[in-house]
PDB file of C-alpha atoms and ligand atoms in Angstrom:
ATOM      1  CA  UNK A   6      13.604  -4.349   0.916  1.00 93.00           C
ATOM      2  CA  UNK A   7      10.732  -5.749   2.760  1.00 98.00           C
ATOM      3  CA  UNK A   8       7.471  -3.501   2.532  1.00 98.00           C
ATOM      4  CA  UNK A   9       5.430  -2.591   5.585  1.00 98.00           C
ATOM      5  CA  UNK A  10       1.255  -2.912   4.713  1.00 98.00           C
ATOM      6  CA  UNK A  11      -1.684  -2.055   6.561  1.00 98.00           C
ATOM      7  CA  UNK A  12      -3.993  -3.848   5.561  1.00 98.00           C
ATOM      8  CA  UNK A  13      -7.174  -3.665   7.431  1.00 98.00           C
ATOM      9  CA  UNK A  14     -11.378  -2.715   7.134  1.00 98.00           C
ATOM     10  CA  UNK A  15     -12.569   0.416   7.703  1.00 98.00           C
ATOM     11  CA  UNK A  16     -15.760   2.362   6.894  1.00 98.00           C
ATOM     12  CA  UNK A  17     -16.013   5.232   4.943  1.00 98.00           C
ATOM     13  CA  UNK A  18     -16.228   7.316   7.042  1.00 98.00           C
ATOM     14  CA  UNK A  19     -12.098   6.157   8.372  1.00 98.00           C
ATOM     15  CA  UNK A  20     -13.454   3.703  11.550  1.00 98.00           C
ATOM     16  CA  UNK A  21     -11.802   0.455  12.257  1.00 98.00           C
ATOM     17  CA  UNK A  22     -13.787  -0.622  15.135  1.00 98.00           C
ATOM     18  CA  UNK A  23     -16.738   1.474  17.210  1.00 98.00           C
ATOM     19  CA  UNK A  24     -15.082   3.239  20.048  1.00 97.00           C
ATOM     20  CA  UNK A  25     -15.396   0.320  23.056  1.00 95.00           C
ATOM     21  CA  UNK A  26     -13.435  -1.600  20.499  1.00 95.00           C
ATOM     22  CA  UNK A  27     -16.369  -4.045  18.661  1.00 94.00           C
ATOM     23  CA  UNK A  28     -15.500  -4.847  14.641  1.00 96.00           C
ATOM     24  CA  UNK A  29     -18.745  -7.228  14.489  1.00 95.00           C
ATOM     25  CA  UNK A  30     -20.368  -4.693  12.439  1.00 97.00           C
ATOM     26  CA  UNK A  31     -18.167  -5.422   9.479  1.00 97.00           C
ATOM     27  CA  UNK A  32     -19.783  -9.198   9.081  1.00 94.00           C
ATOM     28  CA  UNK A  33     -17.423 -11.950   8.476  1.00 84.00           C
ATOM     29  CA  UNK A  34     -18.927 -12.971   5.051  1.00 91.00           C
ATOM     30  CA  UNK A  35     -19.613 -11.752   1.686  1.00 95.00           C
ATOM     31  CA  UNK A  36     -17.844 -12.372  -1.551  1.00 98.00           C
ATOM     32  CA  UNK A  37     -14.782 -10.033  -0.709  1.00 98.00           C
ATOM     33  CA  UNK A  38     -14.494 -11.889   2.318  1.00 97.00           C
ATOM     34  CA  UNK A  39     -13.603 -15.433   0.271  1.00 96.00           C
ATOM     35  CA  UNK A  40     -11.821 -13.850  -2.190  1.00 97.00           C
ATOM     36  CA  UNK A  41      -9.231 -12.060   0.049  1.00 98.00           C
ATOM     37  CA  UNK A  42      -8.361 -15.144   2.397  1.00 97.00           C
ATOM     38  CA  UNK A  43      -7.800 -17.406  -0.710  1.00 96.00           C
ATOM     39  CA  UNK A  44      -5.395 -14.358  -1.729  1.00 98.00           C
ATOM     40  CA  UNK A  45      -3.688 -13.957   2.045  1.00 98.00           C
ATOM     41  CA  UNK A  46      -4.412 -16.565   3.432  1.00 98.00           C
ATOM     42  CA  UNK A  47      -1.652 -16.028   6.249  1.00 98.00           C
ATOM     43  CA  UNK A  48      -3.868 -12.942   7.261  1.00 98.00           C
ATOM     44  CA  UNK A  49      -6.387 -15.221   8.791  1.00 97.00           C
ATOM     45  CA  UNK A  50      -6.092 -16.394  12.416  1.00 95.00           C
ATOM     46  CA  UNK A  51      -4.571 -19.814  12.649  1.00 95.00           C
ATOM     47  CA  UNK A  52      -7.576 -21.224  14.419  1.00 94.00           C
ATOM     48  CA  UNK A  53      -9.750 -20.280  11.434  1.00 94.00           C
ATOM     49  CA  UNK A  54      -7.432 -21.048   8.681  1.00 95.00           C
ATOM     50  CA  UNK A  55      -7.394 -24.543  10.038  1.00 96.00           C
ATOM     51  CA  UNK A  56     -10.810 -25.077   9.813  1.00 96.00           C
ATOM     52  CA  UNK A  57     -10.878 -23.465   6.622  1.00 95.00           C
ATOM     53  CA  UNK A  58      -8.113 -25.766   5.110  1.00 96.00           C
ATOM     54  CA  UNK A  59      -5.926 -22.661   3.971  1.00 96.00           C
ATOM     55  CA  UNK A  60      -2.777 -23.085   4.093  1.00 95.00           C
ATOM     56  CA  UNK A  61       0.605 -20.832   2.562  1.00 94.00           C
ATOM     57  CA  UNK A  62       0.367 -17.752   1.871  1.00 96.00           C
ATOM     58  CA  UNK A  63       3.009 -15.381  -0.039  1.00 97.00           C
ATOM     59  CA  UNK A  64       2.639 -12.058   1.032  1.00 98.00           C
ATOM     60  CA  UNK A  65       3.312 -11.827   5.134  1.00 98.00           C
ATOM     61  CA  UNK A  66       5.352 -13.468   7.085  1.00 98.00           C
ATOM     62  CA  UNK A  67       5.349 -11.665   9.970  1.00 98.00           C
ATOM     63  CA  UNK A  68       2.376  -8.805  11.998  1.00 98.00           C
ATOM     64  CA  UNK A  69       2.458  -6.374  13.976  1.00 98.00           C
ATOM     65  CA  UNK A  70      -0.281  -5.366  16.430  1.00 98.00           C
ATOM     66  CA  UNK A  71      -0.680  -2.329  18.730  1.00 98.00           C
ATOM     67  CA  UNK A  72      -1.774  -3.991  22.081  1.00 97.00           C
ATOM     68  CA  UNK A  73      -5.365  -2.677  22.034  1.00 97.00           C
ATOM     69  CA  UNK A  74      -5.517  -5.275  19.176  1.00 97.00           C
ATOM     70  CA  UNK A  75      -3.664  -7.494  20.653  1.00 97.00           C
ATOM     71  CA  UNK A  76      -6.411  -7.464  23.351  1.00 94.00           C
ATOM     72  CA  UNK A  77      -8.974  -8.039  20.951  1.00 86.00           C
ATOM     73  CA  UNK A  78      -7.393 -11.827  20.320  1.00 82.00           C
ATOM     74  CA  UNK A  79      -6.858 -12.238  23.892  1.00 84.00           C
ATOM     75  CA  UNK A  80     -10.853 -11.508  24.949  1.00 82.00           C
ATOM     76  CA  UNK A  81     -11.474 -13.876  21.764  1.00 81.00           C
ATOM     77  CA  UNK A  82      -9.281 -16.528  23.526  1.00 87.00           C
ATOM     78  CA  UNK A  83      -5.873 -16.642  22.299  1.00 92.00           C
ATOM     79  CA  UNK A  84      -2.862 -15.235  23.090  1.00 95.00           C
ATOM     80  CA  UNK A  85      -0.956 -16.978  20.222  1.00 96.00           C
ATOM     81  CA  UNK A  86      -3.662 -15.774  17.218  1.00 96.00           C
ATOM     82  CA  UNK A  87      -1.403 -16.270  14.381  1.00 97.00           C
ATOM     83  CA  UNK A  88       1.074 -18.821  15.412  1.00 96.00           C
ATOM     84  CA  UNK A  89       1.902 -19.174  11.452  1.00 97.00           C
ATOM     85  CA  UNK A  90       3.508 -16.610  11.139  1.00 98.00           C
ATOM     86  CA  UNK A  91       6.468 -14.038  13.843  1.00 98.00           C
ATOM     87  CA  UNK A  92       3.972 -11.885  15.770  1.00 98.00           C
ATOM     88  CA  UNK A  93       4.939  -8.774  17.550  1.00 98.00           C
ATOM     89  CA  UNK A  94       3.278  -6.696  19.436  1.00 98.00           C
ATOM     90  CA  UNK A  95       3.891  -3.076  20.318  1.00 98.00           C
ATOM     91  CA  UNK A  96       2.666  -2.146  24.050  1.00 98.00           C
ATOM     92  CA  UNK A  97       4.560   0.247  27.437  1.00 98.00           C
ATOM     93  CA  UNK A  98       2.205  -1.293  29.607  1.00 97.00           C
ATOM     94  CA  UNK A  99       2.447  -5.322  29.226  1.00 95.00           C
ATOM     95  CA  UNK A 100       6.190  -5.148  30.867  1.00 93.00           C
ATOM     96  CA  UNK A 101       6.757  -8.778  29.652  1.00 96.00           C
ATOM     97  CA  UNK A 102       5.600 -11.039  26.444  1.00 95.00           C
ATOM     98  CA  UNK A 103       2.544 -12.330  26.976  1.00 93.00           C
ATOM     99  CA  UNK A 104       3.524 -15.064  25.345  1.00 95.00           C
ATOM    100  CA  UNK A 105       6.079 -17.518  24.430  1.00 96.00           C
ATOM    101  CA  UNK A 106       5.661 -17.071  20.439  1.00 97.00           C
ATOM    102  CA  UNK A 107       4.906 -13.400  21.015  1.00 97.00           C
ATOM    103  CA  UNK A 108       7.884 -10.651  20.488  1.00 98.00           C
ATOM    104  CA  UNK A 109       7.227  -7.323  22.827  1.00 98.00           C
ATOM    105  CA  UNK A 110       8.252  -3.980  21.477  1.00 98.00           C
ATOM    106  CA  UNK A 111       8.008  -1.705  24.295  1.00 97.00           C
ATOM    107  CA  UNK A 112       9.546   1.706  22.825  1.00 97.00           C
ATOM    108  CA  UNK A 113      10.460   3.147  19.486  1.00 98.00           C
ATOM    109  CA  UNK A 114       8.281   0.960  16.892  1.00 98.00           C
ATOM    110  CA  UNK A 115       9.254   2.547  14.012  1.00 98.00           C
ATOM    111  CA  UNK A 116      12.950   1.897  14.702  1.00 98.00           C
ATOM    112  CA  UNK A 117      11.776  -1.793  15.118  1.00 98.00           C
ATOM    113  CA  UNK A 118      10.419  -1.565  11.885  1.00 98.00           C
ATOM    114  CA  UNK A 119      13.266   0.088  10.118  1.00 98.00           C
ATOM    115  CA  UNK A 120      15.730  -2.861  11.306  1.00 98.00           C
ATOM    116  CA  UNK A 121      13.119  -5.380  10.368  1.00 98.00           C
ATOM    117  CA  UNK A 122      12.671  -3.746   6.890  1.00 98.00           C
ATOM    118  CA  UNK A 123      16.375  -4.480   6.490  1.00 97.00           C
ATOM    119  CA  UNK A 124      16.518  -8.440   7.417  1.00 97.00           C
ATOM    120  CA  UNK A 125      15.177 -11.283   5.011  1.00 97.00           C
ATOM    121  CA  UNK A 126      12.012 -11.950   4.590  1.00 98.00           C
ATOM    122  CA  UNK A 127       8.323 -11.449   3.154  1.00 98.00           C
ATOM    123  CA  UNK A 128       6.276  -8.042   4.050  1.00 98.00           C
ATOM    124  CA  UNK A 129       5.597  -7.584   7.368  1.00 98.00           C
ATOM    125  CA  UNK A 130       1.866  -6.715   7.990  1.00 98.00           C
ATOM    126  CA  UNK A 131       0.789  -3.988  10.127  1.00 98.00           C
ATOM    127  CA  UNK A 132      -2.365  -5.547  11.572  1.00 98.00           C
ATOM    128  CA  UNK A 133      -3.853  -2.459  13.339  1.00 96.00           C
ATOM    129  CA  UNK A 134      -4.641  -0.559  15.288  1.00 96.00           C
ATOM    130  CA  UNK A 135      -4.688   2.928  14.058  1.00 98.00           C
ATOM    131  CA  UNK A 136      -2.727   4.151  17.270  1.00 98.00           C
ATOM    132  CA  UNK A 137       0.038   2.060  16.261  1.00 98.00           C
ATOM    133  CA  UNK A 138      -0.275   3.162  12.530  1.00 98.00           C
ATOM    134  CA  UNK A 139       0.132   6.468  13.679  1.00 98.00           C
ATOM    135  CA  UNK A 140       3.345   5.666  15.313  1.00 97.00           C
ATOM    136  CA  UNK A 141       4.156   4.003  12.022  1.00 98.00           C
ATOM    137  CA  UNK A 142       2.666   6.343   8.933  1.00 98.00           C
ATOM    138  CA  UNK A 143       6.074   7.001   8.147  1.00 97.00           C
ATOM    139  CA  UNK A 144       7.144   3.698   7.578  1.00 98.00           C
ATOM    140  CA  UNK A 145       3.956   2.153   6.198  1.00 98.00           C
ATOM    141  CA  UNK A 146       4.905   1.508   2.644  1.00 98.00           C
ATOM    142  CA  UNK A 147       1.505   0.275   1.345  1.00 98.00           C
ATOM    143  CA  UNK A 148      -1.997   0.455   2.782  1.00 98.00           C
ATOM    144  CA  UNK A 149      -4.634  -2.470   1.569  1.00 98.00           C
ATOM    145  CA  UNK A 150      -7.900  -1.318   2.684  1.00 98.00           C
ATOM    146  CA  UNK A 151     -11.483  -2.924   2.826  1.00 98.00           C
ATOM    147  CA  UNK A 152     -13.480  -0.181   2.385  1.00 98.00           C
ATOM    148  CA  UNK A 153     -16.855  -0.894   3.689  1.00 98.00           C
ATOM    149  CA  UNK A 154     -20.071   0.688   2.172  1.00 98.00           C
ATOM    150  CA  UNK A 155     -20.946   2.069   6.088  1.00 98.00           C
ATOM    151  CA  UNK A 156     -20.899   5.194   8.051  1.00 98.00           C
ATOM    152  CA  UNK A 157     -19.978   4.396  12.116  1.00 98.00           C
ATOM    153  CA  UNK A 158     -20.411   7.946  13.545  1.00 98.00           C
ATOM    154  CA  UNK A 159     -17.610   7.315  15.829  1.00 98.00           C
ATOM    155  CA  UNK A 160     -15.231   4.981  16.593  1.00 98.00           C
ATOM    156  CA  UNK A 161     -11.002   4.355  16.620  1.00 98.00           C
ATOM    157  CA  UNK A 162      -9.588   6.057  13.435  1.00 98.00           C
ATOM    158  CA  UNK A 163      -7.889   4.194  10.747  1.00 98.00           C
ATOM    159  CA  UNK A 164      -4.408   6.143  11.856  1.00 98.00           C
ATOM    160  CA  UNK A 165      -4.372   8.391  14.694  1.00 98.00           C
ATOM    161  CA  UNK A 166      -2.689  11.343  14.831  1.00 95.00           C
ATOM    162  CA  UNK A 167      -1.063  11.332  11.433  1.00 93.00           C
ATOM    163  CA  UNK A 168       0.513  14.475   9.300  1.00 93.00           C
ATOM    164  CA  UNK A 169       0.016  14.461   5.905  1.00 95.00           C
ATOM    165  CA  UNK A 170       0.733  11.200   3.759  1.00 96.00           C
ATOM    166  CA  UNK A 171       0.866  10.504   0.253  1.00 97.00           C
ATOM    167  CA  UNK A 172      -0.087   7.399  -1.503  1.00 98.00           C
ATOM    168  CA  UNK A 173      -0.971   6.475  -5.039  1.00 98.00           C
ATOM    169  CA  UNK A 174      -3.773   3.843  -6.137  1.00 98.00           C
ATOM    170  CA  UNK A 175      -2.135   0.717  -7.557  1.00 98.00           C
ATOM    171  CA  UNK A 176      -5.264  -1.601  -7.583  1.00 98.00           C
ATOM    172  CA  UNK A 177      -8.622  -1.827  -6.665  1.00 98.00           C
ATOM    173  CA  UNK A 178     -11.397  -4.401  -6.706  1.00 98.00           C
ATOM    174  CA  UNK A 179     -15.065  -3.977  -6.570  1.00 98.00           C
ATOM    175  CA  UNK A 180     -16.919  -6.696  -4.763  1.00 98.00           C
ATOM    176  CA  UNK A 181     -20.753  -7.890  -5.438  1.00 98.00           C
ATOM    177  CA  UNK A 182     -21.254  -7.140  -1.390  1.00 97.00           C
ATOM    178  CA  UNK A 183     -20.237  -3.780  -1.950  1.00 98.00           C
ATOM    179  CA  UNK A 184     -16.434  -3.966  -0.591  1.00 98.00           C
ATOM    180  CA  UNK A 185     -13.816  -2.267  -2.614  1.00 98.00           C
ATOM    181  CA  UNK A 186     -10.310  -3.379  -1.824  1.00 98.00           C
ATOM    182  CA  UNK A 187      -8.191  -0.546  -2.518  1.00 98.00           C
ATOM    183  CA  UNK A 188      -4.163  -1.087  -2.696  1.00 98.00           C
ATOM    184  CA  UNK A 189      -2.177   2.496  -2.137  1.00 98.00           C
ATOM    185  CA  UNK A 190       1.500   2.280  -2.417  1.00 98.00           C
ATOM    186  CA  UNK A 191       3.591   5.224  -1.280  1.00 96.00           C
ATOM    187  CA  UNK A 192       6.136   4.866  -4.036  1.00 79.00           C
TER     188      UNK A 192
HETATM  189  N1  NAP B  92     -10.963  -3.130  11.127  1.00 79.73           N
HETATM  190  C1  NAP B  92      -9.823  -3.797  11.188  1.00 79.73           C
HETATM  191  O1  NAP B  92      -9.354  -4.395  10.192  1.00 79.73           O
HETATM  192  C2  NAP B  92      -9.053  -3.793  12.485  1.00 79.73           C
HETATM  193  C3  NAP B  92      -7.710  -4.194  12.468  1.00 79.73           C
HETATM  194  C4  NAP B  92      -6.995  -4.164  13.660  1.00 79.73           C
HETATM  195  C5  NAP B  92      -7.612  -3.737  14.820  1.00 79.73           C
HETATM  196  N2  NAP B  92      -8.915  -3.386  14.806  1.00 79.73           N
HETATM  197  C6  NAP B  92      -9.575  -2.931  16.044  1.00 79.73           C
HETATM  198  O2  NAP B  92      -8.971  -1.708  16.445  1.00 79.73           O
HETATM  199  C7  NAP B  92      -9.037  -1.582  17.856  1.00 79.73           C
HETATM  200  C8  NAP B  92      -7.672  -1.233  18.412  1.00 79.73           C
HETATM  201  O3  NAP B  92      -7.098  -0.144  17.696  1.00 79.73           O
HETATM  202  P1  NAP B  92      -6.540   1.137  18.477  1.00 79.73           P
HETATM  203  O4  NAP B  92      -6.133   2.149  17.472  1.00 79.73           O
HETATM  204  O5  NAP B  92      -7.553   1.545  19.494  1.00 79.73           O
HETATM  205  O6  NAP B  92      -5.285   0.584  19.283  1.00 79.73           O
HETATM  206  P2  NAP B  92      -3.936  -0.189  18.814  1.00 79.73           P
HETATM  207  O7  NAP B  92      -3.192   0.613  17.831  1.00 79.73           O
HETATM  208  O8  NAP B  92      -4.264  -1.585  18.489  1.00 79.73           O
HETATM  209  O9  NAP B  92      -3.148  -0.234  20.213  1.00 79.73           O
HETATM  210  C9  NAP B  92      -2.741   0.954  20.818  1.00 79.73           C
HETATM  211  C10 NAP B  92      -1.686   0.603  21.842  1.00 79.73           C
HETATM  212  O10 NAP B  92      -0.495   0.172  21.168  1.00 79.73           O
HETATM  213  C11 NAP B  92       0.636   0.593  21.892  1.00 79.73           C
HETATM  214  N3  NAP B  92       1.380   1.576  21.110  1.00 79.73           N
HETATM  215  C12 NAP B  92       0.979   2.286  20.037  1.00 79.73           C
HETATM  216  N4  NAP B  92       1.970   3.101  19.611  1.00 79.73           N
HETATM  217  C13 NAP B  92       3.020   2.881  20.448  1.00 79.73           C
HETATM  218  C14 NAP B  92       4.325   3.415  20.537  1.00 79.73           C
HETATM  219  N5  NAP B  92       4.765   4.365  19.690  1.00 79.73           N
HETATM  220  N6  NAP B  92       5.141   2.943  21.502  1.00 79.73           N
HETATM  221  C15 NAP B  92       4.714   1.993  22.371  1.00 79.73           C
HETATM  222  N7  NAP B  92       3.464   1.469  22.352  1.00 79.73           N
HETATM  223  C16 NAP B  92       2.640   1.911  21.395  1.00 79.73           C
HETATM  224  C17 NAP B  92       0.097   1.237  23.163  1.00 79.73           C
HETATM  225  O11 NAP B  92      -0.060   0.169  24.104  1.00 79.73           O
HETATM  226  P3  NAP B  92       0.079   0.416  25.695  1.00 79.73           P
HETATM  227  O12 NAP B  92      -1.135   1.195  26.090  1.00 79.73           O
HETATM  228  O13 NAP B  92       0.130  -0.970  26.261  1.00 79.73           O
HETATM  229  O14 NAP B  92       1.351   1.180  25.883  1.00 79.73           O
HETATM  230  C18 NAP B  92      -1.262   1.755  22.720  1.00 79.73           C
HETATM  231  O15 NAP B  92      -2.165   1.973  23.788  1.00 79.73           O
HETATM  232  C19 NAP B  92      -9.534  -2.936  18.384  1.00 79.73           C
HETATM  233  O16 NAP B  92     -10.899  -2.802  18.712  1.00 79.73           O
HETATM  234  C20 NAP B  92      -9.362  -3.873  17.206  1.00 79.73           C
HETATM  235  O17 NAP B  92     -10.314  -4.900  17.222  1.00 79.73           O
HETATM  236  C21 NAP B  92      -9.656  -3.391  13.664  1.00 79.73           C
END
């Protein structure tokens, strides 16, 4: 069955963006940074992959964003961000698809999910926020985390509002730029 992974950056202290919704302070380069597009590629905005000459990608064919994030690509320009791959995002307040290539889920995500999990296909990637992940901890399968040597203070929590999960440690990599890239699987 297809998995469900969050993969996303966070501090260490749990932050995935300060609280008006900035991720600059994470940096865009570094050796993690090169090492995890050549390895999902398909996780990198079509815009940049195209420059970058990426192309495939094995892992994801399809994210999901909570529309906070979605907003985040629209302020940055785009309302199509990742037109390689099905994008959905999850929103009661946008009313209609903002976009052509863009599937609206407007009530019961994890239901969504659960149907999704049970059609063909590659994983699905949970591209953030950590509102949505909240309404999704129970079906998030796998979390891939960049875990960034900083402390924010404050900011939007990796998952809101979560009970307890459990996840085990499957893989980790320790970067020269002081990233570790941390795969947790929940089975
Ligand atoms: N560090 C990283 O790798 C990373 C990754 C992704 C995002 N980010 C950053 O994180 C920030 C956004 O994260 P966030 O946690 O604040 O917000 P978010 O999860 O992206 O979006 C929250 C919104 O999603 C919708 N939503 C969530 N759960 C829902 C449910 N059960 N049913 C219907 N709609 C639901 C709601 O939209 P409506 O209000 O429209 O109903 C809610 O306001 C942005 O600044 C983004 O840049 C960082």
């Amino acid at each position: 069955m297809r998995k469900l992974t969050y993969y996303v950056a966070a501090t260490m202290d749990g932050f995935i963006a300060t609280d008006d919704g900035h991720v600059d302070f994470f940096g865009g380069g570094g050796d993690h940074a090169a090492a995890l597009k050549a390895k999902y590629p398909e996780a990198v905005p079509t815009k940049i992959r195209e420059a970058l000459g990426l192309k495939g990608g094995s892992t994801f064919d399809t994210v999901l964003f909570g529309r906070k994030t979605y907003d985040f690509g629209v302020r940055t320009g785009t309302s199509n961000p990742f037109s390689h791959l099905k994008q959905v995002v999850v929103s009661t307040t946008l009313g209609e698809s903002p976009d052509p290539a863009i599937e609206l889920v407007s009530s019961d995500p994890a239901g969504y999910v659960r149907d999704l999990k049970q059609k063909p296909g590659k994983g699905i990637w949970l591209c953030g926020g950590g509102e949505l992940a909240g309404s999704l901890v129970e079906e998030i399968d796998q979390i891939y985390l960049k875990l960034f040597p900083m402390v924010l203070g404050s900011g939007r929590p990796l998952i809101a509002g979560s009970s307890l999960q459990k996840f085990h440690m499957v893989g980790h990599q320790i970067f020269e730029d002081g990233v570790i890239f941390i795969k947790y699987s929940r089975h």
